[in-house]
């Protein structure tokens, strides 16, 4: 019975996600669903990308957290339109939340919308939001084994980012093993190794993002 309920929830979410996707396509809005563990660097990567592309394209951001507006305040301080969703305990965003958020935010045509999902590597991957691209961020302190454990997250990624590479000298992180784990699940997604602290790897990531903008 429980499985049936879950199937119904997912299929109604898929319908709403498809409607979101149609609207994003019609209005040429590039939507990135940013997913990662708590603290892996979702907000840091989003803010660094927006800083580097400042003036080249319009941005808006939806922030998903169980509680607080800490991340939304950081985005607001940059002068970027932002809407915070508090899920009140829910471990992921869903397509209906994004539909309502977009009605309120009204991102302009040809803009980029970042959706920072709730921090975890499990639930967010099961819920299509209607995004253009799924961005999955792993970070060095979490360890190289994450792709082997959180398979669906890495399997369905359109781009994988390894953040906090500046910490590589201090942490027992097997880079080759991490890359092998990602590639065993996902041959296509580009993989960028970056550091929000030093800026390493960002010029390549920015060049990739520019090519995705519609
Ligand atoms: N050393 C180092 N620290 C980083 C890097 N990127 C982010 N951090 C730090 O890691 C911490 C978490 O970064 P956030 O960007 O807030 O991570 P998040 O994934 O948005 O976190 P939640 O929204 O709480 O899930 C902050 O203290 C950042 O300053 C990096 O490349 N190197
Ligand atoms: Mg954050």
PDB file of C-alpha atoms and ligand atoms in Angstrom:
ATOM      1  CA  UNK A   1       0.000   0.000   0.000  1.00  0.00           C
ATOM      2  CA  UNK A   2       2.773   2.423   0.970  1.00  0.00           C
ATOM      3  CA  UNK A   3       4.512   1.798  -2.344  1.00  0.00           C
ATOM      4  CA  UNK A   4       1.297   2.624  -4.186  1.00  0.00           C
ATOM      5  CA  UNK A   5       0.960   5.953  -2.360  1.00  0.00           C
ATOM      6  CA  UNK A   6       4.541   6.832  -3.246  1.00  0.00           C
ATOM      7  CA  UNK A   7       3.897   5.973  -6.897  1.00  0.00           C
ATOM      8  CA  UNK A   8       0.887   8.324  -6.938  1.00  0.00           C
ATOM      9  CA  UNK A   9       2.863  11.147  -5.363  1.00  0.00           C
ATOM     10  CA  UNK A  10       5.658  10.722  -7.894  1.00  0.00           C
ATOM     11  CA  UNK A  11       3.322  10.568 -10.892  1.00  0.00           C
ATOM     12  CA  UNK A  12       1.439  13.729  -9.871  1.00  0.00           C
ATOM     13  CA  UNK A  13       4.807  15.413  -9.262  1.00  0.00           C
ATOM     14  CA  UNK A  14       5.938  14.345 -12.749  1.00  0.00           C
ATOM     15  CA  UNK A  15       2.886  15.977 -14.343  1.00  0.00           C
ATOM     16  CA  UNK A  16       3.532  19.268 -12.563  1.00  0.00           C
ATOM     17  CA  UNK A  17       7.239  19.051 -13.402  1.00  0.00           C
ATOM     18  CA  UNK A  18       6.377  18.623 -17.074  1.00  0.00           C
ATOM     19  CA  UNK A  19       4.170  21.749 -16.936  1.00  0.00           C
ATOM     20  CA  UNK A  20       7.048  23.669 -15.299  1.00  0.00           C
ATOM     21  CA  UNK A  21       9.429  22.414 -17.995  1.00  0.00           C
ATOM     22  CA  UNK A  22       7.077  23.534 -20.775  1.00  0.00           C
ATOM     23  CA  UNK A  23       6.917  27.032 -19.288  1.00  0.00           C
ATOM     24  CA  UNK A  24      10.708  27.201 -18.847  1.00  0.00           C
ATOM     25  CA  UNK A  25      11.196  26.050 -22.441  1.00  0.00           C
ATOM     26  CA  UNK A  26       8.612  28.478 -23.806  1.00  0.00           C
ATOM     27  CA  UNK A  27      10.315  31.363 -21.997  1.00  0.00           C
ATOM     28  CA  UNK A  28      13.888  30.111 -22.619  1.00  0.00           C
ATOM     29  CA  UNK A  29      14.710  30.065 -18.905  1.00  0.00           C
ATOM     30  CA  UNK A  30      17.666  27.857 -17.981  1.00  0.00           C
ATOM     31  CA  UNK A  31      16.887  26.148 -14.678  1.00  0.00           C
ATOM     32  CA  UNK A  32      19.546  24.408 -12.620  1.00  0.00           C
ATOM     33  CA  UNK A  33      18.457  22.072  -9.817  1.00  0.00           C
ATOM     34  CA  UNK A  34      21.462  22.179  -7.485  1.00  0.00           C
ATOM     35  CA  UNK A  35      21.746  19.149  -5.211  1.00  0.00           C
ATOM     36  CA  UNK A  36      24.354  18.117  -2.639  1.00  0.00           C
ATOM     37  CA  UNK A  37      24.910  17.119   0.967  1.00  0.00           C
ATOM     38  CA  UNK A  38      24.531  19.769   3.678  1.00  0.00           C
ATOM     39  CA  UNK A  39      27.536  22.071   3.517  1.00  0.00           C
ATOM     40  CA  UNK A  40      29.053  20.699   0.291  1.00  0.00           C
ATOM     41  CA  UNK A  41      28.964  24.196  -1.182  1.00  0.00           C
ATOM     42  CA  UNK A  42      25.663  24.679  -3.039  1.00  0.00           C
ATOM     43  CA  UNK A  43      25.260  28.315  -1.992  1.00  0.00           C
ATOM     44  CA  UNK A  44      28.977  29.008  -2.483  1.00  0.00           C
ATOM     45  CA  UNK A  45      29.003  27.593  -6.040  1.00  0.00           C
ATOM     46  CA  UNK A  46      25.797  29.441  -6.980  1.00  0.00           C
ATOM     47  CA  UNK A  47      27.042  32.784  -5.628  1.00  0.00           C
ATOM     48  CA  UNK A  48      30.466  32.373  -7.258  1.00  0.00           C
ATOM     49  CA  UNK A  49      28.874  31.591 -10.643  1.00  0.00           C
ATOM     50  CA  UNK A  50      26.545  34.595 -10.375  1.00  0.00           C
ATOM     51  CA  UNK A  51      29.439  36.860  -9.355  1.00  0.00           C
ATOM     52  CA  UNK A  52      31.475  35.752 -12.371  1.00  0.00           C
ATOM     53  CA  UNK A  53      28.550  36.189 -14.794  1.00  0.00           C
ATOM     54  CA  UNK A  54      27.337  39.449 -13.284  1.00  0.00           C
ATOM     55  CA  UNK A  55      25.862  41.698 -15.970  1.00  0.00           C
ATOM     56  CA  UNK A  56      25.901  38.997 -18.669  1.00  0.00           C
ATOM     57  CA  UNK A  57      22.581  37.338 -17.815  1.00  0.00           C
ATOM     58  CA  UNK A  58      19.710  37.866 -15.351  1.00  0.00           C
ATOM     59  CA  UNK A  59      19.614  35.467 -12.407  1.00  0.00           C
ATOM     60  CA  UNK A  60      17.059  34.485  -9.809  1.00  0.00           C
ATOM     61  CA  UNK A  61      17.276  31.910  -7.053  1.00  0.00           C
ATOM     62  CA  UNK A  62      14.918  29.620  -5.158  1.00  0.00           C
ATOM     63  CA  UNK A  63      16.360  28.479  -1.841  1.00  0.00           C
ATOM     64  CA  UNK A  64      15.094  25.250  -0.284  1.00  0.00           C
ATOM     65  CA  UNK A  65      15.793  24.569   3.377  1.00  0.00           C
ATOM     66  CA  UNK A  66      13.986  22.821   6.190  1.00  0.00           C
ATOM     67  CA  UNK A  67      14.183  26.078   8.173  1.00  0.00           C
ATOM     68  CA  UNK A  68      15.800  29.540   8.178  1.00  0.00           C
ATOM     69  CA  UNK A  69      16.451  32.185   5.520  1.00  0.00           C
ATOM     70  CA  UNK A  70      20.244  32.237   5.938  1.00  0.00           C
ATOM     71  CA  UNK A  71      21.030  31.322   2.322  1.00  0.00           C
ATOM     72  CA  UNK A  72      18.320  33.595   0.885  1.00  0.00           C
ATOM     73  CA  UNK A  73      19.800  36.526   2.839  1.00  0.00           C
ATOM     74  CA  UNK A  74      23.194  35.863   1.185  1.00  0.00           C
ATOM     75  CA  UNK A  75      21.581  35.943  -2.264  1.00  0.00           C
ATOM     76  CA  UNK A  76      19.529  39.037  -1.439  1.00  0.00           C
ATOM     77  CA  UNK A  77      22.715  40.812  -0.349  1.00  0.00           C
ATOM     78  CA  UNK A  78      23.975  40.356  -3.927  1.00  0.00           C
ATOM     79  CA  UNK A  79      20.880  42.153  -5.250  1.00  0.00           C
ATOM     80  CA  UNK A  80      19.542  38.990  -6.908  1.00  0.00           C
ATOM     81  CA  UNK A  81      15.786  38.182  -6.686  1.00  0.00           C
ATOM     82  CA  UNK A  82      15.377  35.227  -4.333  1.00  0.00           C
ATOM     83  CA  UNK A  83      12.587  33.239  -2.754  1.00  0.00           C
ATOM     84  CA  UNK A  84      13.140  31.052   0.295  1.00  0.00           C
ATOM     85  CA  UNK A  85      11.051  27.901   0.700  1.00  0.00           C
ATOM     86  CA  UNK A  86      11.014  26.332   4.162  1.00  0.00           C
ATOM     87  CA  UNK A  87       9.904  22.742   3.833  1.00  0.00           C
ATOM     88  CA  UNK A  88       9.216  22.455   7.578  1.00  0.00           C
ATOM     89  CA  UNK A  89      10.919  19.081   7.823  1.00  0.00           C
ATOM     90  CA  UNK A  90      10.504  17.895   4.221  1.00  0.00           C
ATOM     91  CA  UNK A  91      13.762  16.522   2.811  1.00  0.00           C
ATOM     92  CA  UNK A  92      13.339  17.789  -0.785  1.00  0.00           C
ATOM     93  CA  UNK A  93      11.641  20.357  -2.996  1.00  0.00           C
ATOM     94  CA  UNK A  94       8.837  19.281  -5.323  1.00  0.00           C
ATOM     95  CA  UNK A  95       7.413  20.534  -8.609  1.00  0.00           C
ATOM     96  CA  UNK A  96       4.419  22.254  -7.004  1.00  0.00           C
ATOM     97  CA  UNK A  97       6.687  24.285  -4.701  1.00  0.00           C
ATOM     98  CA  UNK A  98       8.659  25.412  -7.755  1.00  0.00           C
ATOM     99  CA  UNK A  99       5.467  26.256  -9.684  1.00  0.00           C
ATOM    100  CA  UNK A 100       4.334  28.536  -6.837  1.00  0.00           C
ATOM    101  CA  UNK A 101       7.817  30.019  -6.354  1.00  0.00           C
ATOM    102  CA  UNK A 102       8.103  30.874 -10.058  1.00  0.00           C
ATOM    103  CA  UNK A 103       4.650  32.536 -10.038  1.00  0.00           C
ATOM    104  CA  UNK A 104       5.914  34.799  -7.279  1.00  0.00           C
ATOM    105  CA  UNK A 105       9.484  35.363  -8.526  1.00  0.00           C
ATOM    106  CA  UNK A 106       8.552  35.855 -12.209  1.00  0.00           C
ATOM    107  CA  UNK A 107      12.054  35.217 -13.606  1.00  0.00           C
ATOM    108  CA  UNK A 108      12.517  37.081 -16.913  1.00  0.00           C
ATOM    109  CA  UNK A 109      12.688  35.289 -20.281  1.00  0.00           C
ATOM    110  CA  UNK A 110      16.215  34.139 -21.230  1.00  0.00           C
ATOM    111  CA  UNK A 111      17.332  34.248 -17.582  1.00  0.00           C
ATOM    112  CA  UNK A 112      18.979  31.635 -15.365  1.00  0.00           C
ATOM    113  CA  UNK A 113      17.127  30.258 -12.358  1.00  0.00           C
ATOM    114  CA  UNK A 114      19.120  28.411  -9.695  1.00  0.00           C
ATOM    115  CA  UNK A 115      17.149  26.122  -7.409  1.00  0.00           C
ATOM    116  CA  UNK A 116      19.168  25.209  -4.310  1.00  0.00           C
ATOM    117  CA  UNK A 117      17.543  21.989  -3.155  1.00  0.00           C
ATOM    118  CA  UNK A 118      17.422  20.773   0.452  1.00  0.00           C
ATOM    119  CA  UNK A 119      20.810  19.411   1.497  1.00  0.00           C
ATOM    120  CA  UNK A 120      20.927  15.651   1.130  1.00  0.00           C
ATOM    121  CA  UNK A 121      21.972  13.127  -1.499  1.00  0.00           C
ATOM    122  CA  UNK A 122      18.841  10.983  -1.427  1.00  0.00           C
ATOM    123  CA  UNK A 123      15.325  12.500  -1.586  1.00  0.00           C
ATOM    124  CA  UNK A 124      15.940  15.446  -3.961  1.00  0.00           C
ATOM    125  CA  UNK A 125      17.034  13.126  -6.760  1.00  0.00           C
ATOM    126  CA  UNK A 126      13.635  11.373  -6.826  1.00  0.00           C
ATOM    127  CA  UNK A 127      11.636  14.554  -7.517  1.00  0.00           C
ATOM    128  CA  UNK A 128      11.701  16.129 -10.962  1.00  0.00           C
ATOM    129  CA  UNK A 129      11.170  19.898 -10.659  1.00  0.00           C
ATOM    130  CA  UNK A 130      10.997  20.562 -14.397  1.00  0.00           C
ATOM    131  CA  UNK A 131      14.620  21.736 -14.366  1.00  0.00           C
ATOM    132  CA  UNK A 132      16.763  22.047 -17.467  1.00  0.00           C
ATOM    133  CA  UNK A 133      19.823  20.546 -15.786  1.00  0.00           C
ATOM    134  CA  UNK A 134      20.641  18.660 -12.603  1.00  0.00           C
ATOM    135  CA  UNK A 135      23.815  19.921 -10.971  1.00  0.00           C
ATOM    136  CA  UNK A 136      25.242  17.569  -8.337  1.00  0.00           C
ATOM    137  CA  UNK A 137      27.981  18.896  -6.069  1.00  0.00           C
ATOM    138  CA  UNK A 138      30.249  16.615  -4.068  1.00  0.00           C
ATOM    139  CA  UNK A 139      33.020  17.967  -1.862  1.00  0.00           C
ATOM    140  CA  UNK A 140      36.400  16.651  -0.816  1.00  0.00           C
ATOM    141  CA  UNK A 141      35.727  16.434   2.964  1.00  0.00           C
ATOM    142  CA  UNK A 142      32.739  14.125   2.342  1.00  0.00           C
ATOM    143  CA  UNK A 143      35.053  11.430   0.991  1.00  0.00           C
ATOM    144  CA  UNK A 144      35.566   9.776  -2.387  1.00  0.00           C
ATOM    145  CA  UNK A 145      33.004   7.013  -1.844  1.00  0.00           C
ATOM    146  CA  UNK A 146      29.841   9.105  -2.267  1.00  0.00           C
ATOM    147  CA  UNK A 147      29.070   8.048  -5.886  1.00  0.00           C
ATOM    148  CA  UNK A 148      29.176   4.400  -4.796  1.00  0.00           C
ATOM    149  CA  UNK A 149      26.614   4.974  -2.037  1.00  0.00           C
ATOM    150  CA  UNK A 150      24.262   7.619  -3.462  1.00  0.00           C
ATOM    151  CA  UNK A 151      23.919   6.022  -6.841  1.00  0.00           C
ATOM    152  CA  UNK A 152      20.721   7.623  -8.144  1.00  0.00           C
ATOM    153  CA  UNK A 153      21.974  11.144  -7.426  1.00  0.00           C
ATOM    154  CA  UNK A 154      25.096  10.680  -9.558  1.00  0.00           C
ATOM    155  CA  UNK A 155      23.367   8.536 -12.194  1.00  0.00           C
ATOM    156  CA  UNK A 156      20.823  11.270 -13.012  1.00  0.00           C
ATOM    157  CA  UNK A 157      23.229  14.250 -12.870  1.00  0.00           C
ATOM    158  CA  UNK A 158      23.716  16.421 -15.975  1.00  0.00           C
ATOM    159  CA  UNK A 159      26.838  17.962 -14.470  1.00  0.00           C
ATOM    160  CA  UNK A 160      28.951  16.866 -11.504  1.00  0.00           C
ATOM    161  CA  UNK A 161      31.087  19.278  -9.506  1.00  0.00           C
ATOM    162  CA  UNK A 162      33.782  18.288  -7.053  1.00  0.00           C
ATOM    163  CA  UNK A 163      34.145  21.271  -4.702  1.00  0.00           C
ATOM    164  CA  UNK A 164      36.683  22.163  -1.977  1.00  0.00           C
ATOM    165  CA  UNK A 165      39.642  20.856  -3.975  1.00  0.00           C
ATOM    166  CA  UNK A 166      41.798  23.252  -1.908  1.00  0.00           C
ATOM    167  CA  UNK A 167      41.366  20.773   0.969  1.00  0.00           C
ATOM    168  CA  UNK A 168      42.811  17.855  -1.032  1.00  0.00           C
ATOM    169  CA  UNK A 169      46.265  18.054   0.676  1.00  0.00           C
ATOM    170  CA  UNK A 170      44.691  17.688   4.129  1.00  0.00           C
ATOM    171  CA  UNK A 171      42.162  14.929   3.475  1.00  0.00           C
ATOM    172  CA  UNK A 172      42.514  11.320   2.505  1.00  0.00           C
ATOM    173  CA  UNK A 173      40.563  11.717  -0.736  1.00  0.00           C
ATOM    174  CA  UNK A 174      41.208   9.270  -3.593  1.00  0.00           C
ATOM    175  CA  UNK A 175      40.458  11.433  -6.647  1.00  0.00           C
ATOM    176  CA  UNK A 176      40.782   8.577  -9.173  1.00  0.00           C
ATOM    177  CA  UNK A 177      38.426   6.413  -7.144  1.00  0.00           C
ATOM    178  CA  UNK A 178      35.863   9.240  -7.008  1.00  0.00           C
ATOM    179  CA  UNK A 179      36.040   9.801 -10.775  1.00  0.00           C
ATOM    180  CA  UNK A 180      35.777   6.049 -11.440  1.00  0.00           C
ATOM    181  CA  UNK A 181      32.672   5.924  -9.231  1.00  0.00           C
ATOM    182  CA  UNK A 182      31.031   8.772 -11.127  1.00  0.00           C
ATOM    183  CA  UNK A 183      31.942   7.346 -14.535  1.00  0.00           C
ATOM    184  CA  UNK A 184      30.652   3.856 -13.669  1.00  0.00           C
ATOM    185  CA  UNK A 185      27.202   5.437 -13.277  1.00  0.00           C
ATOM    186  CA  UNK A 186      27.305   8.340 -15.649  1.00  0.00           C
ATOM    187  CA  UNK A 187      29.504   8.525 -18.737  1.00  0.00           C
ATOM    188  CA  UNK A 188      28.096  11.744 -20.127  1.00  0.00           C
ATOM    189  CA  UNK A 189      27.924  14.362 -17.370  1.00  0.00           C
ATOM    190  CA  UNK A 190      30.851  16.777 -17.463  1.00  0.00           C
ATOM    191  CA  UNK A 191      32.850  16.802 -14.240  1.00  0.00           C
ATOM    192  CA  UNK A 192      34.409  20.016 -12.934  1.00  0.00           C
ATOM    193  CA  UNK A 193      36.854  20.150 -10.033  1.00  0.00           C
ATOM    194  CA  UNK A 194      36.607  23.525  -8.306  1.00  0.00           C
ATOM    195  CA  UNK A 195      37.355  25.462  -5.167  1.00  0.00           C
ATOM    196  CA  UNK A 196      35.107  28.293  -4.059  1.00  0.00           C
ATOM    197  CA  UNK A 197      37.905  29.385  -1.726  1.00  0.00           C
ATOM    198  CA  UNK A 198      40.654  29.788  -4.342  1.00  0.00           C
ATOM    199  CA  UNK A 199      38.534  30.087  -7.509  1.00  0.00           C
ATOM    200  CA  UNK A 200      40.336  27.108  -9.080  1.00  0.00           C
ATOM    201  CA  UNK A 201      38.382  25.419 -11.870  1.00  0.00           C
ATOM    202  CA  UNK A 202      35.757  28.147 -12.149  1.00  0.00           C
ATOM    203  CA  UNK A 203      36.763  29.496 -15.549  1.00  0.00           C
ATOM    204  CA  UNK A 204      35.999  26.058 -17.078  1.00  0.00           C
ATOM    205  CA  UNK A 205      32.708  25.793 -15.161  1.00  0.00           C
ATOM    206  CA  UNK A 206      31.638  29.293 -16.213  1.00  0.00           C
ATOM    207  CA  UNK A 207      32.458  28.507 -19.860  1.00  0.00           C
ATOM    208  CA  UNK A 208      30.291  25.380 -19.638  1.00  0.00           C
ATOM    209  CA  UNK A 209      27.392  27.277 -18.011  1.00  0.00           C
ATOM    210  CA  UNK A 210      27.507  29.992 -20.683  1.00  0.00           C
ATOM    211  CA  UNK A 211      26.966  27.321 -23.345  1.00  0.00           C
ATOM    212  CA  UNK A 212      23.845  26.042 -21.509  1.00  0.00           C
ATOM    213  CA  UNK A 213      22.126  29.434 -21.314  1.00  0.00           C
ATOM    214  CA  UNK A 214      19.216  29.759 -23.737  1.00  0.00           C
TER     215      UNK A 214
HETATM  216  N1  LIG B   1      37.760  25.235   2.077  1.00  0.00           N
HETATM  217  C1  LIG B   1      36.659  25.428   1.360  1.00  0.00           C
HETATM  218  N2  LIG B   1      35.498  25.738   1.979  1.00  0.00           N
HETATM  219  C2  LIG B   1      34.399  25.930   1.212  1.00  0.00           C
HETATM  220  C3  LIG B   1      34.420  25.797  -0.187  1.00  0.00           C
HETATM  221  N3  LIG B   1      33.169  25.997  -0.655  1.00  0.00           N
HETATM  222  C4  LIG B   1      32.413  26.264   0.401  1.00  0.00           C
HETATM  223  N4  LIG B   1      33.135  26.218   1.543  1.00  0.00           N
HETATM  224  C5  LIG B   1      32.664  26.443   2.915  1.00  0.00           C
HETATM  225  O1  LIG B   1      31.823  25.352   3.258  1.00  0.00           O
HETATM  226  C6  LIG B   1      30.766  25.802   4.102  1.00  0.00           C
HETATM  227  C7  LIG B   1      29.411  25.414   3.518  1.00  0.00           C
HETATM  228  O2  LIG B   1      29.251  26.076   2.264  1.00  0.00           O
HETATM  229  P1  LIG B   1      27.806  26.398   1.687  1.00  0.00           P
HETATM  230  O3  LIG B   1      28.000  27.011   0.351  1.00  0.00           O
HETATM  231  O4  LIG B   1      27.006  27.145   2.686  1.00  0.00           O
HETATM  232  O5  LIG B   1      27.220  24.932   1.545  1.00  0.00           O
HETATM  233  P2  LIG B   1      25.716  24.483   1.209  1.00  0.00           P
HETATM  234  O6  LIG B   1      25.803  23.211   0.447  1.00  0.00           O
HETATM  235  O7  LIG B   1      24.991  25.602   0.576  1.00  0.00           O
HETATM  236  O8  LIG B   1      25.144  24.213   2.672  1.00  0.00           O
HETATM  237  P3  LIG B   1      23.588  23.993   3.110  1.00  0.00           P
HETATM  238  O9  LIG B   1      22.773  25.001   2.358  1.00  0.00           O
HETATM  239  O10 LIG B   1      23.610  24.265   4.581  1.00  0.00           O
HETATM  240  O11 LIG B   1      23.264  22.584   2.790  1.00  0.00           O
HETATM  241  C8  LIG B   1      30.946  27.314   4.255  1.00  0.00           C
HETATM  242  O12 LIG B   1      31.640  27.573   5.459  1.00  0.00           O
HETATM  243  C9  LIG B   1      31.796  27.672   3.039  1.00  0.00           C
HETATM  244  O13 LIG B   1      32.576  28.830   3.245  1.00  0.00           O
HETATM  245  C10 LIG B   1      35.663  25.473  -0.817  1.00  0.00           C
HETATM  246  O14 LIG B   1      35.797  25.323  -2.048  1.00  0.00           O
HETATM  247  N5  LIG B   1      36.740  25.288   0.013  1.00  0.00           N
HETATM  248 MG1  LIG B   2      23.205  26.537   1.140  1.00  0.00          MG
END
